[in-house]
């Protein structure tokens, strides 16, 4: 016996510990579940942490209305399999009610608008802890995020005023109206996620694996031709064509790009991820490239 | 693959960001889009070469002011190990950040500028690493290119720090001469310093032996949650969920539960993936016991003949992290393992000058970034070991009851008397 754990076992043990701390110290948790790979892993870890009972808290999908049908189908399948309560916070409804105004630019993303619907749902359901699948390796401002991340009564994140996080002693003390975002996957990387998906034989939406689809190029990225993104009329450089692609991330369909790939299984994705030369967000998120501080600004306002 | 967590410390000008950028870059963890982004920024600023330090600069406020304000986490992997880096800013006022970054680290990496040699800050960093009982300390003497790769200069710095370190408890102290800017002895052996017989930094990080650093002797299992029987298929299931803090737990072991003092046997060790024969840190498990006892969150499972201290009078080294000073008489919330109690500060024994290690016994308060020893009285007993023996059951945090802010990191000691 060497009494040693592999890195995946260590990461899993840490995440389970974090989720159980929340079960013990919070009254009304919820888990953000979009059907994407990180939230699928997060939900899987929640089932392990809650075992032998089922996941007792609801899952929340902040729905931009710009969805990939395969992802919605997967979301509903998982919710049904696990007997969960699904809450949907709809950005479309917020737009229809005039609570937020959509950017009229063709192809504009609704990512920023999600913040409103998310905060509203938190307030309405009086959630005091909201699990998210964000990882610190994703993006610069995420690298400074705590695992237990405090949000004031406006849902805001104050990067300079964060509570120090020592050992595995999490401080979830809060006043009414305040809440925490909980990030059990903080220390996981994209590669860890894929290795874990393979090891645990987790199902993911099929668009994470190579498939043929009609795409067009915009700003060096491949966007799927569909109801939420189409080539600008008369734009010669946005000529649609068929390609074999997969998605590295799955978000708002209007701004999430595919990458050319023939990886059809988790093992092949792992092999590709190990040698890829472009970061996950850099390859696939049109909205994060707008400015150096795009994510930092969104996070301060209360984004995921 | 094994996981190594390390913390880095050094002041703004020691080249710490450049070193981490270099580690990420040379181990091929930097993506092209990230590189393009920093190339663009470097060009805009009129830098001569690509500034690798930009890879680790996070928030806009920091980039604007050219400083680092908080602990940032970085990730990279080699075929041998996966690394989690807690990158802590090194300004004098940020002791709290280094303590935070060091709390979970297996190794601390401290940078020294070869031109300046050992400074107050180097001593402070070495002291904090030893206070937090990080078993491995790697001192990287950086900017060797600016001292003509001089062996004599390196040896001079080494002996000066070694002299200071004998007063600390550092089981493994390693010195590596490097140039983060040029990559000497970071990933590859430096052709400029053939006199250096040790390993380059990355090789050291891959090889340093950490498996023996854990406490596998003292069984400590803090109960995190009680899994209660419910109606339905699992009607009879009662178990105790938690993470192994130290020691090894096996099915059939005789165990003692604190605070009740009752003994029983381990019936089974369960996980969502099936039962286990034995568990060890840092596994998260569910333990079932042979007898039905009254056990709640915050209780501790140990062995009848190997128990932690169980007392309401505790002594601790504190790192104070709040703008408002700590004074005798303060009442705070205390979290230790999975247990919250309230604590009264009965005495401040001394404040430590971390540069001279002098104990100021006249001190009547601890200010932001001060380190000192205090005596506490708690509302209920806590079950702890001395921090040097057990980092998991010897650590605690203090929380201000008015603001809910975490105001101190504490390392528990047996009371002086």
XYZ file of C-alpha atoms in Angstrom:
721
model
C 0.000 0.000 0.000
C 1.434 3.380 -0.963
C -1.593 5.308 0.331
C -1.426 7.649 -2.618
C -4.229 9.021 -4.735
C -4.035 9.922 -8.397
C -4.580 13.575 -9.259
C -8.153 12.820 -10.382
C -8.951 11.093 -7.090
C -7.481 14.019 -5.127
C -9.495 16.522 -7.133
C -12.656 14.474 -6.727
C -12.139 14.146 -2.952
C -11.638 17.918 -2.665
C -14.763 18.696 -4.706
C -16.895 16.252 -2.724
C -15.650 17.832 0.507
C -16.608 21.294 -0.774
C -20.101 20.182 -1.806
C -20.686 18.487 1.560
C -19.609 21.650 3.416
C -22.346 23.480 1.549
C -24.909 20.776 2.334
C -23.979 21.157 5.999
C -23.776 24.945 6.292
C -26.300 26.391 3.835
C -30.082 26.348 3.816
C -31.005 26.761 0.166
C -28.411 25.685 -2.378
C -28.891 25.334 -6.124
C -26.606 24.080 -8.875
C -26.114 25.865 -12.183
C -26.651 23.272 -14.891
C -26.468 24.235 -18.542
C -25.842 20.806 -19.989
C -22.222 21.768 -20.727
C -19.331 19.461 -19.829
C -18.196 21.305 -16.695
C -21.687 21.434 -15.253
C -22.154 17.760 -16.167
C -19.028 16.887 -14.175
C -20.179 19.139 -11.343
C -23.565 17.441 -11.206
C -21.887 14.041 -11.214
C -19.720 15.107 -8.254
C -22.851 16.345 -6.473
C -24.420 12.900 -6.826
C -21.293 11.422 -5.229
C -21.306 13.946 -2.393
C -24.997 13.371 -1.651
C -24.807 9.585 -1.931
C -26.553 7.408 -0.771
C -29.379 9.886 -1.128
C -30.215 11.774 -4.288
C -29.269 15.392 -4.974
C -31.731 17.288 -2.752
C -31.389 20.742 -4.285
C -32.710 22.088 -7.602
C -30.637 22.700 -10.705
C -30.887 26.085 -12.366
C -30.431 26.755 -16.064
C -29.954 30.356 -17.070
C -31.343 30.045 -20.544
C -30.243 32.597 -23.144
C -32.764 31.215 -25.621
C -29.786 30.664 -27.947
C -29.412 26.950 -27.367
C -28.053 23.955 -29.166
C -30.966 21.469 -29.284
C -28.597 18.565 -28.461
C -27.599 20.307 -25.242
C -31.169 20.976 -24.142
C -32.053 17.345 -24.823
C -29.091 16.217 -22.721
C -30.060 18.621 -19.919
C -33.577 17.231 -19.783
C -32.339 13.633 -19.946
C -29.977 14.120 -16.975
C -32.641 15.908 -14.946
C -35.028 13.041 -15.564
C -32.459 10.298 -14.833
C -31.529 11.845 -11.501
C -35.044 12.893 -10.542
C -34.026 16.535 -10.131
C -36.062 19.705 -9.993
C -35.128 21.923 -12.949
C -35.598 25.684 -12.759
C -35.170 27.740 -15.890
C -34.334 31.439 -15.668
C -35.176 32.730 -19.104
C -33.292 35.617 -20.683
C -35.888 35.725 -23.488
C -38.662 36.352 -20.964
C -36.635 39.112 -19.332
C -36.220 40.720 -22.754
C -39.937 40.308 -23.510
C -40.849 41.908 -20.188
C -38.516 44.777 -20.964
C -36.294 44.127 -17.939
C -33.205 44.010 -20.109
C -32.511 45.384 -23.545
C -30.877 43.270 -26.177
C -27.917 44.561 -28.142
C -29.430 45.111 -31.622
C -26.147 44.343 -33.447
C -26.647 41.240 -35.598
C -24.918 38.277 -33.965
C -24.645 39.992 -30.581
C -24.396 37.555 -27.677
C -26.762 37.372 -24.744
C -24.040 36.359 -22.298
C -24.056 39.674 -20.509
C -27.825 39.613 -20.181
C -27.637 36.334 -18.249
C -26.517 38.179 -15.133
C -29.924 39.795 -14.701
C -31.852 36.520 -14.966
C -29.411 34.705 -12.716
C -29.573 37.306 -9.945
C -33.327 37.500 -10.235
C -33.670 33.741 -9.829
C -31.336 33.781 -6.822
C -33.439 36.483 -5.217
C -36.766 34.905 -6.072
C -35.837 31.477 -4.748
C -33.758 32.928 -1.895
C -30.783 30.735 -2.793
C -27.897 31.202 -0.377
C -25.376 29.027 -2.230
C -25.157 28.579 -5.982
C -22.778 25.937 -7.311
C -21.039 26.793 -10.560
C -18.697 24.788 -12.760
C -16.158 27.577 -13.369
C -12.490 26.613 -13.317
C -9.543 28.831 -12.419
C -7.573 27.771 -15.483
C -10.238 29.168 -17.797
C -9.488 32.827 -17.639
C -7.373 35.465 -15.887
C -9.950 36.859 -13.492
C -11.125 33.362 -12.593
C -7.587 32.595 -11.382
C -8.224 34.913 -8.415
C -11.592 33.495 -7.514
C -12.229 31.746 -4.209
C -13.888 28.328 -3.930
C -16.452 29.913 -1.577
C -16.999 33.234 -3.315
C -18.944 35.838 -1.380
C -21.587 37.992 -3.126
C -23.146 41.025 -1.510
C -26.858 41.822 -1.539
C -26.490 43.118 -5.108
C -24.862 39.879 -6.209
C -21.594 41.691 -6.841
C -18.100 40.230 -6.631
C -15.446 42.435 -5.064
C -12.072 41.025 -6.145
C -10.110 43.175 -3.673
C -12.303 42.439 -0.685
C -12.311 38.644 -0.900
C -12.077 36.609 2.281
C -8.795 34.753 2.647
C -9.324 31.034 2.058
C -7.127 28.917 4.306
C -6.536 25.153 4.395
C -9.904 23.500 3.705
C -11.656 25.692 6.284
C -14.351 27.477 4.277
C -16.122 30.463 5.741
C -19.699 30.552 4.455
C -20.998 33.003 7.059
C -23.489 35.375 5.525
C -26.319 37.798 6.264
C -29.806 37.528 4.792
C -29.812 38.613 1.150
C -26.139 37.785 0.657
C -25.116 34.613 -1.062
C -22.149 32.529 -2.111
C -21.066 31.187 -5.440
C -19.435 27.835 -4.853
C -16.846 26.561 -7.325
C -15.971 22.931 -6.562
C -14.090 22.585 -9.881
C -11.758 25.515 -9.134
C -8.620 23.379 -9.279
C -9.583 21.284 -12.299
C -8.158 21.975 -15.758
C -9.756 21.290 -19.129
C -7.607 18.164 -19.411
C -8.655 16.933 -15.944
C -12.311 17.327 -16.942
C -11.838 15.200 -20.046
C -9.803 12.569 -18.226
C -12.551 12.389 -15.622
C -15.295 12.183 -18.263
C -13.465 9.239 -19.744
C -12.783 7.511 -16.430
C -16.314 7.921 -15.132
C -17.840 7.159 -18.557
C -19.947 10.307 -18.319
C -22.416 11.088 -21.024
C -22.043 14.505 -22.676
C -24.054 16.227 -25.400
C -22.954 14.775 -28.751
C -21.747 18.142 -30.092
C -18.634 17.793 -27.872
C -17.478 15.139 -30.331
C -16.603 15.371 -34.016
C -19.547 15.757 -36.352
C -20.261 17.335 -39.767
C -22.081 20.621 -39.780
C -22.490 23.754 -41.828
C -20.335 26.567 -40.501
C -18.965 29.954 -41.434
C -15.907 31.874 -40.372
C -16.147 35.070 -38.317
C -13.140 36.724 -36.693
C -11.110 33.577 -37.266
C -13.689 31.408 -35.504
C -16.091 28.781 -36.809
C -19.738 29.465 -36.031
C -22.534 27.032 -36.806
C -25.118 28.174 -39.330
C -28.411 28.029 -37.466
C -31.261 30.078 -36.071
C -28.920 32.001 -33.716
C -26.007 32.716 -36.019
C -25.846 33.139 -39.746
C -23.473 34.784 -42.169
C -23.959 38.517 -42.642
C -25.609 39.227 -45.928
C -23.160 40.076 -48.615
C -20.168 39.310 -46.414
C -17.888 37.400 -48.765
C -15.607 36.220 -45.970
C -18.543 34.547 -44.192
C -19.299 32.033 -46.937
C -20.805 28.917 -45.309
C -19.235 25.475 -45.819
C -19.388 21.993 -44.317
C -16.668 20.882 -41.896
C -15.958 18.198 -39.308
C -15.980 20.004 -35.995
C -16.574 19.638 -32.286
C -17.264 22.099 -29.472
C -14.763 22.659 -26.662
C -17.243 24.766 -24.709
C -20.971 25.094 -25.018
C -22.614 28.403 -24.301
C -24.778 30.921 -26.085
C -25.082 29.472 -29.599
C -24.629 32.886 -31.175
C -21.121 33.346 -29.808
C -19.789 29.857 -29.116
C -17.503 28.635 -31.853
C -16.614 25.114 -32.938
C -13.111 23.844 -33.605
C -12.098 21.629 -36.493
C -11.535 18.188 -35.072
C -11.949 14.510 -35.787
C -11.963 13.519 -32.098
C -14.978 11.264 -31.667
C -14.367 9.830 -28.185
C -13.182 11.247 -24.838
C -9.830 9.480 -25.363
C -9.367 11.233 -28.692
C -10.380 14.560 -27.186
C -7.798 14.031 -24.425
C -5.099 13.345 -26.999
C -6.088 16.526 -28.817
C -6.362 18.641 -25.654
C -2.888 17.564 -24.571
C -1.308 19.099 -27.667
C -3.673 21.960 -28.469
C -2.077 25.356 -28.841
C -5.115 27.571 -28.272
C -6.899 28.099 -24.948
C -10.446 26.904 -24.469
C -12.004 30.342 -24.283
C -9.676 31.840 -26.868
C -10.727 29.194 -29.367
C -14.417 29.306 -28.787
C -15.742 32.446 -27.149
C -16.280 35.417 -29.341
C -17.391 37.540 -26.406
C -14.250 37.109 -24.259
C -12.090 38.563 -26.980
C -13.775 41.956 -26.963
C -11.514 43.312 -24.306
C -8.746 42.149 -22.022
C -11.024 42.602 -19.046
C -14.319 41.309 -20.505
C -14.741 38.509 -17.999
C -13.560 40.619 -15.060
C -16.248 43.204 -15.798
C -19.004 40.640 -16.169
C -17.945 38.854 -12.983
C -18.033 42.028 -10.903
C -21.627 42.587 -11.959
C -22.637 39.145 -10.762
C -21.997 36.879 -13.748
C -21.155 33.207 -13.165
C -0.228 11.052 -11.818
C 0.660 12.769 -8.554
C -0.432 16.270 -7.584
C 2.039 18.802 -6.166
C 0.778 22.064 -4.720
C 3.331 24.809 -4.341
C 3.297 28.435 -3.293
C 5.581 31.101 -4.695
C 6.754 34.214 -2.933
C 9.054 37.033 -3.814
C 8.856 40.788 -4.095
C 7.728 42.657 -7.170
C 11.218 42.994 -8.577
C 12.508 39.520 -7.892
C 11.129 38.286 -11.192
C 8.550 35.933 -9.752
C 5.945 36.529 -12.438
C 8.620 36.073 -15.070
C 9.650 32.780 -13.492
C 6.107 31.439 -13.425
C 5.559 32.670 -16.966
C 8.782 30.883 -17.900
C 7.660 27.625 -16.245
C 4.333 27.772 -18.062
C 5.976 28.765 -21.338
C 8.830 26.267 -21.299
C 6.555 23.432 -20.216
C 4.357 24.348 -23.203
C 1.345 25.363 -21.144
C 0.919 28.719 -22.836
C -1.583 28.790 -25.619
C -0.979 30.729 -28.803
C -3.856 33.116 -28.215
C -2.514 33.921 -24.743
C 0.952 34.463 -26.184
C -0.416 36.719 -28.911
C -2.257 38.711 -26.301
C 0.864 39.331 -24.203
C 2.971 39.992 -27.293
C 0.504 42.684 -28.236
C 0.568 44.203 -24.758
C 4.380 44.097 -24.634
C 4.555 45.826 -28.015
C 2.090 48.490 -26.953
C 4.135 49.199 -23.849
C 7.299 49.386 -25.920
C 9.057 46.485 -24.192
C 12.166 45.092 -25.821
C 11.043 41.487 -25.594
C 7.861 39.629 -24.756
C 7.233 40.098 -21.062
C 6.383 36.619 -19.744
C 5.295 38.205 -16.483
C 2.151 39.374 -18.286
C 0.970 35.774 -18.405
C 0.271 35.858 -14.708
C -1.025 39.390 -14.318
C -4.691 39.062 -13.603
C -7.013 41.921 -12.892
C -7.164 45.221 -14.652
C -6.461 47.091 -11.453
C -3.226 45.163 -11.193
C -2.141 45.733 -14.755
C -2.817 49.427 -14.416
C -0.835 49.713 -11.209
C 1.739 47.058 -12.094
C 1.131 45.155 -8.861
C -0.428 41.892 -7.779
C -3.148 42.195 -5.179
C -4.154 38.678 -4.392
C -3.329 35.010 -4.540
C -3.718 33.685 -8.084
C -3.790 30.040 -9.002
C -1.955 28.571 -11.989
C -2.004 25.084 -13.370
C 0.458 23.119 -15.409
C 1.448 19.541 -15.869
C 4.384 17.528 -17.084
C 4.258 13.836 -17.903
C 5.321 13.191 -14.291
C 3.186 15.504 -12.185
C 0.304 17.911 -12.171
C 1.077 21.216 -10.468
C -1.165 23.707 -8.707
C 0.630 26.978 -8.097
C -0.556 29.501 -5.526
C 1.119 32.669 -6.740
C 1.306 35.117 -3.849
C 2.288 38.742 -4.058
C 5.310 39.598 -2.034
C 4.895 43.151 -0.755
C 5.615 43.626 2.894
C 1.950 44.204 3.728
C 0.814 40.978 2.149
C 1.858 38.423 4.721
C -1.768 37.389 4.762
C -1.647 36.362 1.116
C 1.433 34.270 1.571
C -0.056 32.539 4.601
C -3.155 31.832 2.535
C -1.165 30.467 -0.398
C 1.068 28.388 1.864
C -1.729 26.800 3.870
C -2.293 24.017 1.346
C 1.192 23.875 -0.178
C 3.582 20.926 -0.248
C 6.452 23.177 -1.242
C 7.285 26.860 -1.102
C 9.371 28.549 -3.737
C 11.022 31.779 -2.627
C 12.802 34.072 -5.033
C 15.906 36.055 -4.194
C 17.457 38.680 -6.452
C 21.120 37.658 -6.818
C 22.193 41.310 -6.776
C 20.403 42.162 -3.548
C 20.912 38.903 -1.722
C 18.931 37.986 1.360
C 16.539 40.739 2.381
C 14.116 41.165 5.243
C 11.460 39.883 2.936
C 13.351 36.685 2.132
C 13.639 35.998 5.844
C 9.957 36.737 6.278
C 9.012 34.324 3.500
C 11.255 31.568 4.846
C 9.782 32.118 8.287
C 6.184 31.911 7.032
C 6.970 28.712 5.121
C 8.331 27.220 8.314
C 5.443 28.558 10.427
C 2.978 26.933 8.031
C 5.075 23.756 8.198
C 5.681 23.448 4.501
C 8.079 20.523 4.379
C 10.040 21.665 1.324
C 11.517 25.094 0.711
C 13.191 25.894 -2.605
C 15.183 29.128 -2.731
C 15.663 30.282 -6.322
C 18.500 32.753 -6.594
C 17.311 34.655 -9.654
C 18.979 37.070 -12.061
C 22.240 35.108 -12.014
C 22.871 36.605 -15.465
C 23.291 40.000 -13.793
C 26.046 38.731 -11.476
C 27.980 36.990 -14.261
C 26.669 33.609 -13.170
C 29.028 33.859 -10.219
C 29.352 30.755 -8.090
C 30.847 32.799 -5.258
C 27.827 35.109 -5.150
C 25.443 32.132 -5.097
C 27.388 30.454 -2.261
C 27.424 33.680 -0.294
C 23.636 33.966 -0.480
C 23.201 30.310 0.347
C 25.293 30.430 3.497
C 23.608 33.614 4.690
C 20.156 32.077 4.457
C 21.289 28.752 5.875
C 22.499 30.603 8.924
C 19.052 32.130 9.411
C 17.256 28.854 8.616
C 18.858 26.894 11.456
C 16.549 28.852 13.762
C 13.525 27.690 11.762
C 12.093 24.256 11.185
C 12.586 23.455 7.541
C 13.142 19.754 6.862
C 14.208 20.206 3.242
C 15.974 23.336 2.040
C 17.170 23.512 -1.585
C 19.005 26.306 -3.414
C 18.908 26.725 -7.194
C 20.719 29.473 -9.173
C 18.514 30.573 -12.071
C 17.764 33.245 -14.610
C 14.030 33.341 -15.176
C 14.491 35.836 -17.995
C 16.834 33.601 -20.006
C 15.546 30.287 -18.739
C 18.776 29.134 -17.038
C 18.152 26.161 -14.734
C 14.390 26.625 -14.950
C 13.501 23.745 -17.239
C 16.871 23.012 -18.792
C 20.273 22.839 -17.183
C 22.175 26.094 -17.670
C 25.290 25.966 -19.828
C 26.375 29.176 -18.062
C 26.631 27.532 -14.644
C 28.451 24.208 -15.070
C 29.542 24.521 -11.437
C 25.975 23.868 -10.250
C 25.514 20.162 -9.574
C 21.846 20.238 -8.484
C 18.683 19.821 -10.526
C 17.039 22.553 -12.574
C 13.888 23.869 -10.920
C 11.281 21.958 -12.928
C 13.142 18.701 -12.396
C 13.230 19.416 -8.660
C 9.472 20.076 -8.636
C 8.877 16.808 -10.476
C 11.098 14.727 -8.221
C 10.789 16.133 -4.708
C 9.464 13.342 -2.489
C 6.131 14.356 -0.942
C 4.459 11.015 -0.252
C 5.957 10.820 3.248
C 4.877 14.328 4.216
C 1.373 13.260 5.159
C 0.452 12.075 8.622
C -0.588 8.437 8.187
C -0.159 7.624 11.874
C -2.834 9.482 13.835
C -6.333 8.496 12.745
C -8.472 11.653 12.632
C -11.828 11.709 10.880
C -13.864 14.864 11.525
C -17.546 14.173 10.936
C -18.711 16.504 8.209
C -22.322 15.357 7.818
C -24.539 12.765 9.368
C -26.220 10.647 6.706
C -29.548 9.880 8.310
C -31.905 7.064 7.494
C -34.777 8.130 5.271
C -37.853 6.436 4.063
C -37.488 4.598 0.796
C -34.944 2.091 -0.404
C -32.239 3.114 2.067
C -34.434 3.021 5.143
C -31.769 1.761 7.532
C -28.738 3.661 6.284
C -26.899 5.666 8.908
C -23.382 6.852 8.228
C -20.945 9.703 8.737
C -19.609 11.580 5.754
C -16.289 13.365 5.836
C -12.764 13.705 4.533
C -9.871 11.777 6.096
C -7.706 14.338 7.913
C -4.889 11.937 8.824
C -4.078 8.320 9.590
C -5.511 5.178 8.045
C -8.985 3.825 8.755
C -9.786 0.163 8.169
C -12.946 -1.890 8.319
C -13.117 -3.637 11.709
C -10.967 -1.010 13.491
C -11.909 -0.120 17.032
C -12.574 3.618 17.131
C -13.437 6.256 19.710
C -15.779 9.163 19.074
C -15.183 12.585 20.614
C -16.639 14.321 22.537
C -18.810 11.447 23.814
C -15.868 9.101 24.396
C -17.840 6.041 23.290
C -15.995 3.297 21.458
C -17.303 1.164 18.627
C -16.091 -0.633 15.510
C -15.944 0.403 11.873
C -18.652 -1.585 10.166
C -17.908 -0.423 6.640
C -16.322 2.373 4.619
C -18.595 3.450 1.800
C -18.430 5.651 -1.261
C -20.717 6.244 -4.206
C -18.430 3.911 -6.157
C -18.712 1.031 -3.709
C -17.258 -0.028 -0.355
C -13.568 0.253 0.565
C -11.372 -1.850 2.836
C -9.421 1.153 4.064
C -9.299 4.917 3.712
C -6.519 7.500 4.021
C -6.148 11.260 3.445
C -7.462 13.130 1.526
C -10.265 10.667 0.669
C -13.889 11.745 1.073
C -15.866 8.791 2.409
C -18.905 7.686 4.419
C -18.148 5.629 7.554
C -20.674 3.260 9.105
C -20.223 2.183 12.710
C -21.278 -1.009 14.473
C -23.223 0.776 17.211
C -25.809 3.490 16.962
C -24.275 6.427 18.796
C -25.275 10.046 19.132
C -22.854 11.670 16.689
C -23.120 15.052 14.996
C -21.202 17.293 12.613
C -18.003 18.465 14.249
C -17.433 15.261 16.218
C -14.138 13.465 15.715
C -13.464 9.787 15.118
C -10.049 8.622 16.381
C -8.501 5.633 18.185
C -8.955 4.793 21.867
C -5.193 4.854 22.380
C -4.409 7.778 20.103
C -6.627 10.762 20.788
C -6.258 14.438 19.976
C -6.264 17.019 22.739
C -9.799 17.846 23.829
C -10.001 21.193 25.578
C -11.596 24.614 25.758
C -8.291 26.318 26.524
C -6.156 26.552 23.456
C -2.984 28.326 22.492
C -2.303 29.386 18.923
C 0.067 31.216 16.661
C -2.077 33.686 14.746
C -1.543 35.555 11.549
C -3.850 38.548 11.913
C -5.526 39.544 8.637
C -7.833 42.413 9.488
C -7.413 46.187 9.430
C -8.959 46.346 12.893
C -6.408 45.139 15.452
C -6.934 42.157 17.728
C -7.061 42.957 21.438
C -7.541 40.939 24.590
C -11.236 40.404 25.326
C -12.280 40.035 21.693
C -14.941 37.425 20.972
C -14.756 35.671 17.628
C -16.130 32.659 15.800
C -13.640 29.858 15.360
C -13.774 27.138 12.717
C -11.667 24.053 13.317
C -12.116 20.973 11.091
C -15.905 20.862 10.677
C -16.675 22.476 14.008
C -17.680 26.050 14.748
C -17.305 27.387 18.288
C -16.934 30.858 19.774
C -13.635 31.978 21.210
C -12.586 34.610 23.716
C -9.083 36.073 23.448
C -7.749 35.798 26.982
C -4.189 36.799 26.436
C -1.706 37.946 23.831
C 1.510 36.191 24.848
C 3.747 37.943 22.394
C 4.030 39.459 18.970
C 6.775 38.043 16.805
C 9.110 40.211 14.791
C 9.430 37.967 11.762
C 12.638 39.630 10.645
C 14.564 39.108 13.871
C 12.365 36.382 15.415
C 12.301 38.584 18.529
C 9.286 38.036 20.811
C 7.715 41.252 21.994
C 6.007 40.242 25.229
C 4.768 43.782 25.882
C 2.513 43.735 22.816
C -1.131 44.381 23.664
C -2.537 44.047 20.162
C -1.959 42.297 16.839
C -2.258 44.458 13.752
C -2.800 43.568 10.097
C -0.118 41.084 8.969
C 1.225 40.638 12.519
C 2.070 37.182 13.769
C 1.728 36.425 17.441
C 0.865 33.859 20.034
C -2.457 34.045 21.878
C -4.426 32.135 24.515
C -8.067 31.423 23.760
C -11.018 30.076 25.713
C -13.694 28.392 23.590
C -17.397 27.862 24.318
C -17.077 24.129 23.633
C -14.084 21.820 23.414
C -12.223 21.355 20.149
C -10.325 18.185 19.294
C -6.964 19.178 17.952
C -3.353 18.204 17.465
C -0.396 20.492 17.505
C -0.015 22.068 14.072
C 3.540 20.825 13.468
C 2.312 17.256 13.893
C -0.936 17.587 11.990
C -1.726 20.426 9.589
C -5.348 19.268 9.149
C -6.329 19.067 12.821
C -3.915 21.758 14.005
C -5.278 24.587 11.879
C -8.199 26.947 12.419
C -9.614 30.239 11.233
C -11.141 33.092 13.208
C -14.160 34.966 11.885
C -15.394 38.403 12.946
C -18.950 38.015 14.199
C -20.050 41.454 13.018
C -18.639 41.459 9.480
C -18.330 37.683 8.901
C -14.846 38.348 7.511
C -12.090 35.795 8.023
C -9.690 37.719 10.253
C -7.027 35.219 11.297
C -5.264 32.014 10.397
C -4.371 30.005 13.469
C -1.880 27.241 14.145
C -2.720 25.434 17.349
C -0.247 24.634 20.109
C -0.589 23.081 23.511
C -1.089 25.714 26.179
C 2.196 26.976 27.565
C 1.468 25.964 31.154
